[in-house]
Amino acid sequence: MRRRAASGVPMLPLPRIAICMFHLLFPDHVVRMHWTYDRGGWHTCRIMTFDRPKRTKRDLVDPDSAAAAVFVLSDRHSSLSGPWHRHRRLQLLHVSEGVLTVETETARFVIPPQRAVWIPPGRRHRIFSSAPFWLTTCYMDHDRVGFCPPTEIGVTIDRLTDALLVAVAAFAAQGPASPQEARKLQVLVDCLAELPAFDVVLPLPLGDRLRRLTRPLMIDPAHGAPLAELAREAGVTERTAARLFKAETGLSFGAWRLQLRLQSALGHLSEGRSVTETAFSVGYRDVSSFITAFKDHFGRTPSQMRLGRS
């Protein structure tokens, strides 16, 4: 049914014709119309275009039903907020550009470039990032390759493993591998089994009391309240809170807060924020102290991490 302007004059179909032509010429874009009315009652149409998310190999492959024992998917994302999910296969989530947050029910990982995290089979998790990143995921049938880390763990990716992941990403996830592909896959599995650990994990509280206590810090890592004040607001004593931190996270309160702040700093740096702005946003009053703590923990300065240097 044709729409009419307030004056009763039929609306010209030109916007619809223009949109049809745009779809034919630019199939990778989404077109939307926004209608307004001027004082004379005439329709005004503003046409807006958006990039259509392109389908990638990741969209076409079901990791849990693929025939290959080992396969790799690799693609770039402008941002991502994935739902909670799980896979029956062992996963390695590797970031070559940007920063990605991986969260399980018991821990949170912030993965900078050339780092990765193992996710055991059946472990619920979600991934998210507000900035662009390049994600490479290696899926492995642990029963067929004979290798499986017992829990989620962060690791460092060396240059050989990185090159193998890039090469294997071109292999098909369905069907048998060629002899040459099979040899590369076996070398990749051997390299992955020997990757050194990298401490990017923030153990999450398990009990309600500690979750209440840490909630203000999770919302704002710069929150500077001491443990005694946080414990009082959560309805527990300072001594009980300290004991709960050790029991549930394996860290003291001070070590846990430091880990939280440094993880948050990685996210800010990946969004392009300056080192000074990042330091203040995660609770440091002195930039040099922040740089020292960051380098001691990650082995690189904030500026190097911000530029994605290995």
CSV table of C-alpha atoms in Angstrom, one decimal:
chain,number,residue,atom,x,y,z
A,1,MET,CA,0.0,0.0,0.0
A,2,ARG,CA,1.5,3.4,-1.0
A,3,ARG,CA,2.0,5.9,1.7
A,4,ARG,CA,0.7,9.4,1.4
A,5,ALA,CA,2.0,12.7,2.6
A,6,ALA,CA,-0.1,14.7,5.1
A,7,SER,CA,-1.3,16.9,2.2
A,8,GLY,CA,-2.8,13.9,0.5
A,9,VAL,CA,-0.3,13.8,-2.4
A,10,PRO,CA,1.0,10.3,-3.1
A,11,MET,CA,4.6,9.7,-2.1
A,12,LEU,CA,6.9,9.2,-5.0
A,13,PRO,CA,8.5,5.8,-5.2
A,14,LEU,CA,11.9,7.1,-5.9
A,15,PRO,CA,13.4,6.2,-2.5
A,16,ARG,CA,12.3,2.6,-3.0
A,17,ILE,CA,13.7,2.5,-6.5
A,18,ALA,CA,17.0,3.9,-5.3
A,19,ILE,CA,17.2,1.3,-2.5
A,20,CYS,CA,16.6,-1.5,-5.0
A,21,MET,CA,19.4,-0.2,-7.3
A,22,PHE,CA,21.7,0.1,-4.3
A,23,HIS,CA,21.1,-3.5,-3.3
A,24,LEU,CA,22.0,-4.6,-6.8
A,25,LEU,CA,25.2,-2.6,-7.0
A,26,PHE,CA,26.3,-3.1,-3.4
A,27,PRO,CA,25.1,-6.5,-2.1
A,28,ASP,CA,27.5,-6.3,0.9
A,29,HIS,CA,25.7,-3.3,2.5
A,30,VAL,CA,22.5,-2.9,4.5
A,31,VAL,CA,20.2,-0.1,3.6
A,32,ARG,CA,17.7,1.6,6.0
A,33,MET,CA,15.2,4.4,5.4
A,34,HIS,CA,14.4,7.0,8.1
A,35,TRP,CA,11.2,9.0,7.4
A,36,THR,CA,10.5,12.5,8.8
A,37,TYR,CA,7.9,15.2,7.9
A,38,ASP,CA,8.6,18.8,7.1
A,39,ARG,CA,6.2,21.7,8.0
A,40,GLY,CA,4.4,21.4,4.7
A,41,GLY,CA,3.5,17.8,5.5
A,42,TRP,CA,5.8,16.3,2.9
A,43,HIS,CA,7.7,13.1,3.6
A,44,THR,CA,11.5,13.4,3.8
A,45,CYS,CA,13.5,10.2,3.4
A,46,ARG,CA,17.1,9.8,4.6
A,47,ILE,CA,18.8,6.7,3.3
A,48,MET,CA,21.5,5.2,5.6
A,49,THR,CA,23.9,2.4,4.6
A,50,PHE,CA,25.8,0.0,6.9
A,51,ASP,CA,28.3,-2.7,6.1
A,52,ARG,CA,26.7,-6.1,6.1
A,53,PRO,CA,28.6,-8.6,8.2
A,54,LYS,CA,30.4,-10.9,5.8
A,55,ARG,CA,30.0,-14.6,6.1
A,56,THR,CA,33.3,-16.3,6.9
A,57,LYS,CA,34.6,-19.9,7.2
A,58,ARG,CA,33.7,-19.7,10.9
A,59,ASP,CA,30.0,-19.2,9.9
A,60,LEU,CA,30.0,-22.2,7.7
A,61,VAL,CA,31.7,-24.8,9.9
A,62,ASP,CA,30.2,-26.5,12.9
A,63,PRO,CA,33.2,-27.2,15.2
A,64,ASP,CA,31.5,-30.1,16.9
A,65,SER,CA,30.6,-32.0,13.7
A,66,ALA,CA,33.6,-31.3,11.5
A,67,ALA,CA,35.4,-34.5,10.2
A,68,ALA,CA,38.9,-33.2,10.8
A,69,ALA,CA,40.7,-34.1,14.1
A,70,VAL,CA,42.4,-30.7,14.0
A,71,PHE,CA,41.4,-27.6,12.1
A,72,VAL,CA,41.9,-23.9,12.4
A,73,LEU,CA,39.5,-21.0,11.8
A,74,SER,CA,40.9,-17.4,11.5
A,75,ASP,CA,39.1,-14.1,10.9
A,76,ARG,CA,39.0,-10.5,11.8
A,77,HIS,CA,36.3,-8.9,13.9
A,78,SER,CA,35.5,-5.2,14.3
A,79,SER,CA,34.1,-6.0,17.8
A,80,LEU,CA,32.3,-9.0,19.4
A,81,SER,CA,30.1,-9.9,22.3
A,82,GLY,CA,29.4,-13.6,22.1
A,83,PRO,CA,26.9,-15.7,24.1
A,84,TRP,CA,27.7,-18.3,26.7
A,85,HIS,CA,28.4,-21.6,24.9
A,86,ARG,CA,30.5,-24.7,25.0
A,87,HIS,CA,32.1,-27.2,22.5
A,88,ARG,CA,32.9,-30.9,22.8
A,89,ARG,CA,36.3,-30.2,21.3
A,90,LEU,CA,39.4,-28.7,22.9
A,91,GLN,CA,39.9,-25.1,21.8
A,92,LEU,CA,42.9,-22.8,21.6
A,93,LEU,CA,41.8,-19.1,21.2
A,94,HIS,CA,44.7,-17.1,19.8
A,95,VAL,CA,44.9,-13.3,19.2
A,96,SER,CA,47.4,-12.0,16.7
A,97,GLU,CA,46.0,-8.4,16.7
A,98,GLY,CA,44.0,-6.5,19.3
A,99,VAL,CA,42.9,-7.8,22.7
A,100,LEU,CA,40.2,-10.3,23.5
A,101,THR,CA,38.5,-11.1,26.8
A,102,VAL,CA,37.6,-14.8,27.5
A,103,GLU,CA,35.4,-15.6,30.5
A,104,THR,CA,34.5,-18.9,32.0
A,105,GLU,CA,32.4,-19.6,35.1
A,106,THR,CA,35.5,-19.5,37.3
A,107,ALA,CA,38.0,-17.2,35.5
A,108,ARG,CA,38.5,-14.3,33.2
A,109,PHE,CA,41.3,-14.0,30.7
A,110,VAL,CA,42.4,-10.9,28.8
A,111,ILE,CA,44.5,-12.0,25.8
A,112,PRO,CA,46.9,-9.6,24.2
A,113,PRO,CA,48.7,-10.2,20.8
A,114,GLN,CA,50.7,-13.4,20.5
A,115,ARG,CA,49.0,-15.0,23.5
A,116,ALA,CA,46.3,-17.6,23.7
A,117,VAL,CA,44.1,-19.5,26.1
A,118,TRP,CA,43.2,-23.2,26.2
A,119,ILE,CA,39.5,-24.0,26.8
A,120,PRO,CA,38.9,-27.6,27.7
A,121,PRO,CA,36.1,-29.6,26.1
A,122,GLY,CA,32.6,-28.9,27.6
A,123,ARG,CA,33.7,-25.8,29.4
A,124,ARG,CA,31.1,-23.0,29.3
A,125,HIS,CA,32.7,-19.7,28.1
A,126,ARG,CA,32.1,-16.5,26.3
A,127,ILE,CA,34.3,-14.1,24.4
A,128,PHE,CA,34.0,-10.3,23.9
A,129,SER,CA,35.9,-7.2,22.8
A,130,SER,CA,34.9,-3.7,22.1
A,131,ALA,CA,37.8,-3.0,19.7
A,132,PRO,CA,39.0,-4.7,16.4
A,133,PHE,CA,40.9,-8.0,16.8
A,134,TRP,CA,42.1,-10.9,14.8
A,135,LEU,CA,41.0,-14.3,16.3
A,136,THR,CA,42.5,-17.6,15.3
A,137,THR,CA,40.8,-20.7,16.9
A,138,CYS,CA,42.3,-24.2,16.8
A,139,TYR,CA,39.8,-27.0,17.4
A,140,MET,CA,41.1,-30.4,18.4
A,141,ASP,CA,39.5,-33.7,19.0
A,142,HIS,CA,41.4,-34.5,22.2
A,143,ASP,CA,40.6,-38.2,22.0
A,144,ARG,CA,42.2,-38.5,18.6
A,145,VAL,CA,45.3,-36.3,19.2
A,146,GLY,CA,45.9,-37.6,22.7
A,147,PHE,CA,46.4,-34.2,24.3
A,148,CYS,CA,44.2,-32.1,26.5
A,149,PRO,CA,45.0,-29.5,29.2
A,150,PRO,CA,43.0,-30.3,32.4
A,151,THR,CA,41.8,-26.7,32.8
A,152,GLU,CA,41.8,-23.3,31.1
A,153,ILE,CA,45.2,-21.8,30.9
A,154,GLY,CA,46.9,-18.9,29.2
A,155,VAL,CA,49.9,-19.6,26.9
A,156,THR,CA,52.5,-17.7,24.8
A,157,ILE,CA,52.5,-18.4,21.0
A,158,ASP,CA,56.0,-18.5,19.5
A,159,ARG,CA,56.7,-17.7,15.8
A,160,LEU,CA,56.8,-21.2,14.6
A,161,THR,CA,53.4,-22.0,16.1
A,162,ASP,CA,52.0,-18.8,14.8
A,163,ALA,CA,53.2,-19.6,11.2
A,164,LEU,CA,51.7,-23.2,11.5
A,165,LEU,CA,48.4,-21.8,12.6
A,166,VAL,CA,48.3,-19.5,9.6
A,167,ALA,CA,49.2,-22.4,7.3
A,168,VAL,CA,46.7,-24.8,8.7
A,169,ALA,CA,43.9,-22.3,8.6
A,170,ALA,CA,43.8,-22.8,4.8
A,171,PHE,CA,43.1,-26.6,5.2
A,172,ALA,CA,39.5,-27.9,4.9
A,173,ALA,CA,37.7,-28.7,8.1
A,174,GLN,CA,35.7,-31.5,6.3
A,175,GLY,CA,37.2,-34.5,4.7
A,176,PRO,CA,40.6,-36.3,5.1
A,177,ALA,CA,43.8,-34.4,5.1
A,178,SER,CA,46.4,-35.0,2.4
A,179,PRO,CA,49.8,-36.6,3.5
A,180,GLN,CA,51.5,-33.1,3.4
A,181,GLU,CA,48.7,-31.6,5.5
A,182,ALA,CA,48.7,-34.4,8.0
A,183,ARG,CA,52.5,-33.8,8.6
A,184,LYS,CA,51.9,-30.1,9.2
A,185,LEU,CA,49.0,-30.9,11.5
A,186,GLN,CA,51.1,-33.3,13.6
A,187,VAL,CA,53.9,-30.7,13.9
A,188,LEU,CA,51.3,-28.1,15.0
A,189,VAL,CA,49.9,-30.5,17.7
A,190,ASP,CA,53.4,-31.2,19.0
A,191,CYS,CA,54.1,-27.4,19.2
A,192,LEU,CA,50.8,-26.6,20.9
A,193,ALA,CA,51.5,-29.3,23.6
A,194,GLU,CA,54.7,-27.5,24.6
A,195,LEU,CA,53.6,-23.9,24.7
A,196,PRO,CA,54.8,-22.1,27.9
A,197,ALA,CA,52.2,-20.8,30.3
A,198,PHE,CA,51.4,-17.1,30.4
A,199,ASP,CA,49.6,-15.5,33.4
A,200,VAL,CA,46.6,-13.7,32.0
A,201,VAL,CA,44.0,-15.2,34.2
A,202,LEU,CA,41.8,-13.5,36.8
A,203,PRO,CA,40.3,-16.1,39.1
A,204,LEU,CA,36.6,-15.2,39.7
A,205,PRO,CA,35.0,-15.5,43.2
A,206,LEU,CA,32.8,-18.6,43.6
A,207,GLY,CA,30.7,-17.6,46.7
A,208,ASP,CA,28.0,-15.0,47.0
A,209,ARG,CA,29.9,-13.1,49.8
A,210,LEU,CA,33.0,-12.6,47.8
A,211,ARG,CA,31.0,-11.8,44.7
A,212,ARG,CA,29.2,-9.0,46.5
A,213,LEU,CA,32.6,-7.7,47.8
A,214,THR,CA,34.3,-7.6,44.4
A,215,ARG,CA,31.3,-6.3,42.4
A,216,PRO,CA,32.3,-2.6,42.9
A,217,LEU,CA,35.8,-3.4,41.7
A,218,MET,CA,34.7,-5.3,38.7
A,219,ILE,CA,32.5,-2.4,37.7
A,220,ASP,CA,35.3,0.2,38.3
A,221,PRO,CA,38.9,-1.2,38.8
A,222,ALA,CA,40.0,2.2,39.9
A,223,HIS,CA,37.8,1.9,43.0
A,224,GLY,CA,40.3,2.6,45.8
A,225,ALA,CA,38.4,1.3,48.9
A,226,PRO,CA,40.5,-0.9,51.2
A,227,LEU,CA,39.5,-4.4,52.0
A,228,ALA,CA,38.1,-3.5,55.4
A,229,GLU,CA,35.6,-1.1,53.8
A,230,LEU,CA,34.6,-3.5,51.0
A,231,ALA,CA,34.2,-6.3,53.5
A,232,ARG,CA,32.0,-4.2,55.8
A,233,GLU,CA,29.7,-3.3,52.8
A,234,ALA,CA,29.5,-6.9,51.8
A,235,GLY,CA,28.5,-8.0,55.4
A,236,VAL,CA,31.7,-9.9,56.3
A,237,THR,CA,34.7,-9.2,58.5
A,238,GLU,CA,38.1,-8.2,57.0
A,239,ARG,CA,39.6,-11.4,58.3
A,240,THR,CA,36.9,-13.5,56.7
A,241,ALA,CA,37.2,-11.7,53.4
A,242,ALA,CA,41.0,-12.2,53.3
A,243,ARG,CA,40.5,-15.9,54.0
A,244,LEU,CA,37.8,-16.2,51.3
A,245,PHE,CA,40.1,-14.6,48.7
A,246,LYS,CA,42.8,-17.2,49.4
A,247,ALA,CA,40.4,-20.1,49.4
A,248,GLU,CA,38.3,-19.1,46.3
A,249,THR,CA,40.9,-17.4,44.1
A,250,GLY,CA,44.3,-18.6,45.4
A,251,LEU,CA,45.4,-15.0,45.6
A,252,SER,CA,45.6,-12.4,48.3
A,253,PHE,CA,43.3,-9.4,48.0
A,254,GLY,CA,46.2,-7.2,46.9
A,255,ALA,CA,47.4,-9.6,44.2
A,256,TRP,CA,43.8,-10.1,42.9
A,257,ARG,CA,43.2,-6.4,42.7
A,258,LEU,CA,46.5,-5.9,40.8
A,259,GLN,CA,45.6,-8.6,38.4
A,260,LEU,CA,42.2,-7.0,37.8
A,261,ARG,CA,43.7,-3.6,37.2
A,262,LEU,CA,46.3,-4.9,34.7
A,263,GLN,CA,43.7,-6.9,32.8
A,264,SER,CA,41.5,-3.8,32.5
A,265,ALA,CA,44.6,-1.8,31.4
A,266,LEU,CA,45.0,-4.2,28.4
A,267,GLY,CA,41.5,-3.5,27.3
A,268,HIS,CA,42.0,0.3,27.5
A,269,LEU,CA,45.2,0.1,25.6
A,270,SER,CA,43.6,-2.0,22.8
A,271,GLU,CA,41.0,0.7,22.4
A,272,GLY,CA,43.7,3.2,21.6
A,273,ARG,CA,43.8,5.1,25.0
A,274,SER,CA,47.1,6.7,26.0
A,275,VAL,CA,49.3,5.1,28.6
A,276,THR,CA,48.6,8.1,31.0
A,277,GLU,CA,44.8,7.8,30.6
A,278,THR,CA,45.0,4.1,31.0
A,279,ALA,CA,47.0,4.4,34.2
A,280,PHE,CA,44.5,6.8,35.8
A,281,SER,CA,41.5,4.8,34.6
A,282,VAL,CA,42.6,1.7,36.4
A,283,GLY,CA,43.5,3.4,39.7
A,284,TYR,CA,47.1,4.4,39.5
A,285,ARG,CA,48.1,7.9,40.6
A,286,ASP,CA,51.6,7.6,39.3
A,287,VAL,CA,52.2,6.7,35.6
A,288,SER,CA,55.7,5.4,36.2
A,289,SER,CA,54.5,3.0,38.9
A,290,PHE,CA,51.9,1.7,36.4
A,291,ILE,CA,54.5,1.2,33.7
A,292,THR,CA,56.7,-0.7,36.1
A,293,ALA,CA,53.9,-3.0,37.3
A,294,PHE,CA,52.7,-3.6,33.8
A,295,LYS,CA,56.2,-4.5,32.4
A,296,ASP,CA,56.9,-6.8,35.4
A,297,HIS,CA,53.7,-8.7,34.8
A,298,PHE,CA,53.5,-8.8,31.0
A,299,GLY,CA,57.1,-8.5,30.0
A,300,ARG,CA,56.4,-5.5,27.8
A,301,THR,CA,55.7,-1.9,28.4
A,302,PRO,CA,52.2,-0.5,27.9
A,303,SER,CA,53.4,1.4,24.8
A,304,GLN,CA,54.7,-1.8,23.2
A,305,MET,CA,51.4,-3.6,24.0
A,306,ARG,CA,49.4,-0.6,22.7
A,307,LEU,CA,51.3,-0.8,19.4
A,308,GLY,CA,50.9,-4.6,19.3
A,309,ARG,CA,54.6,-5.4,19.4
A,310,SER,CA,55.8,-8.8,20.4
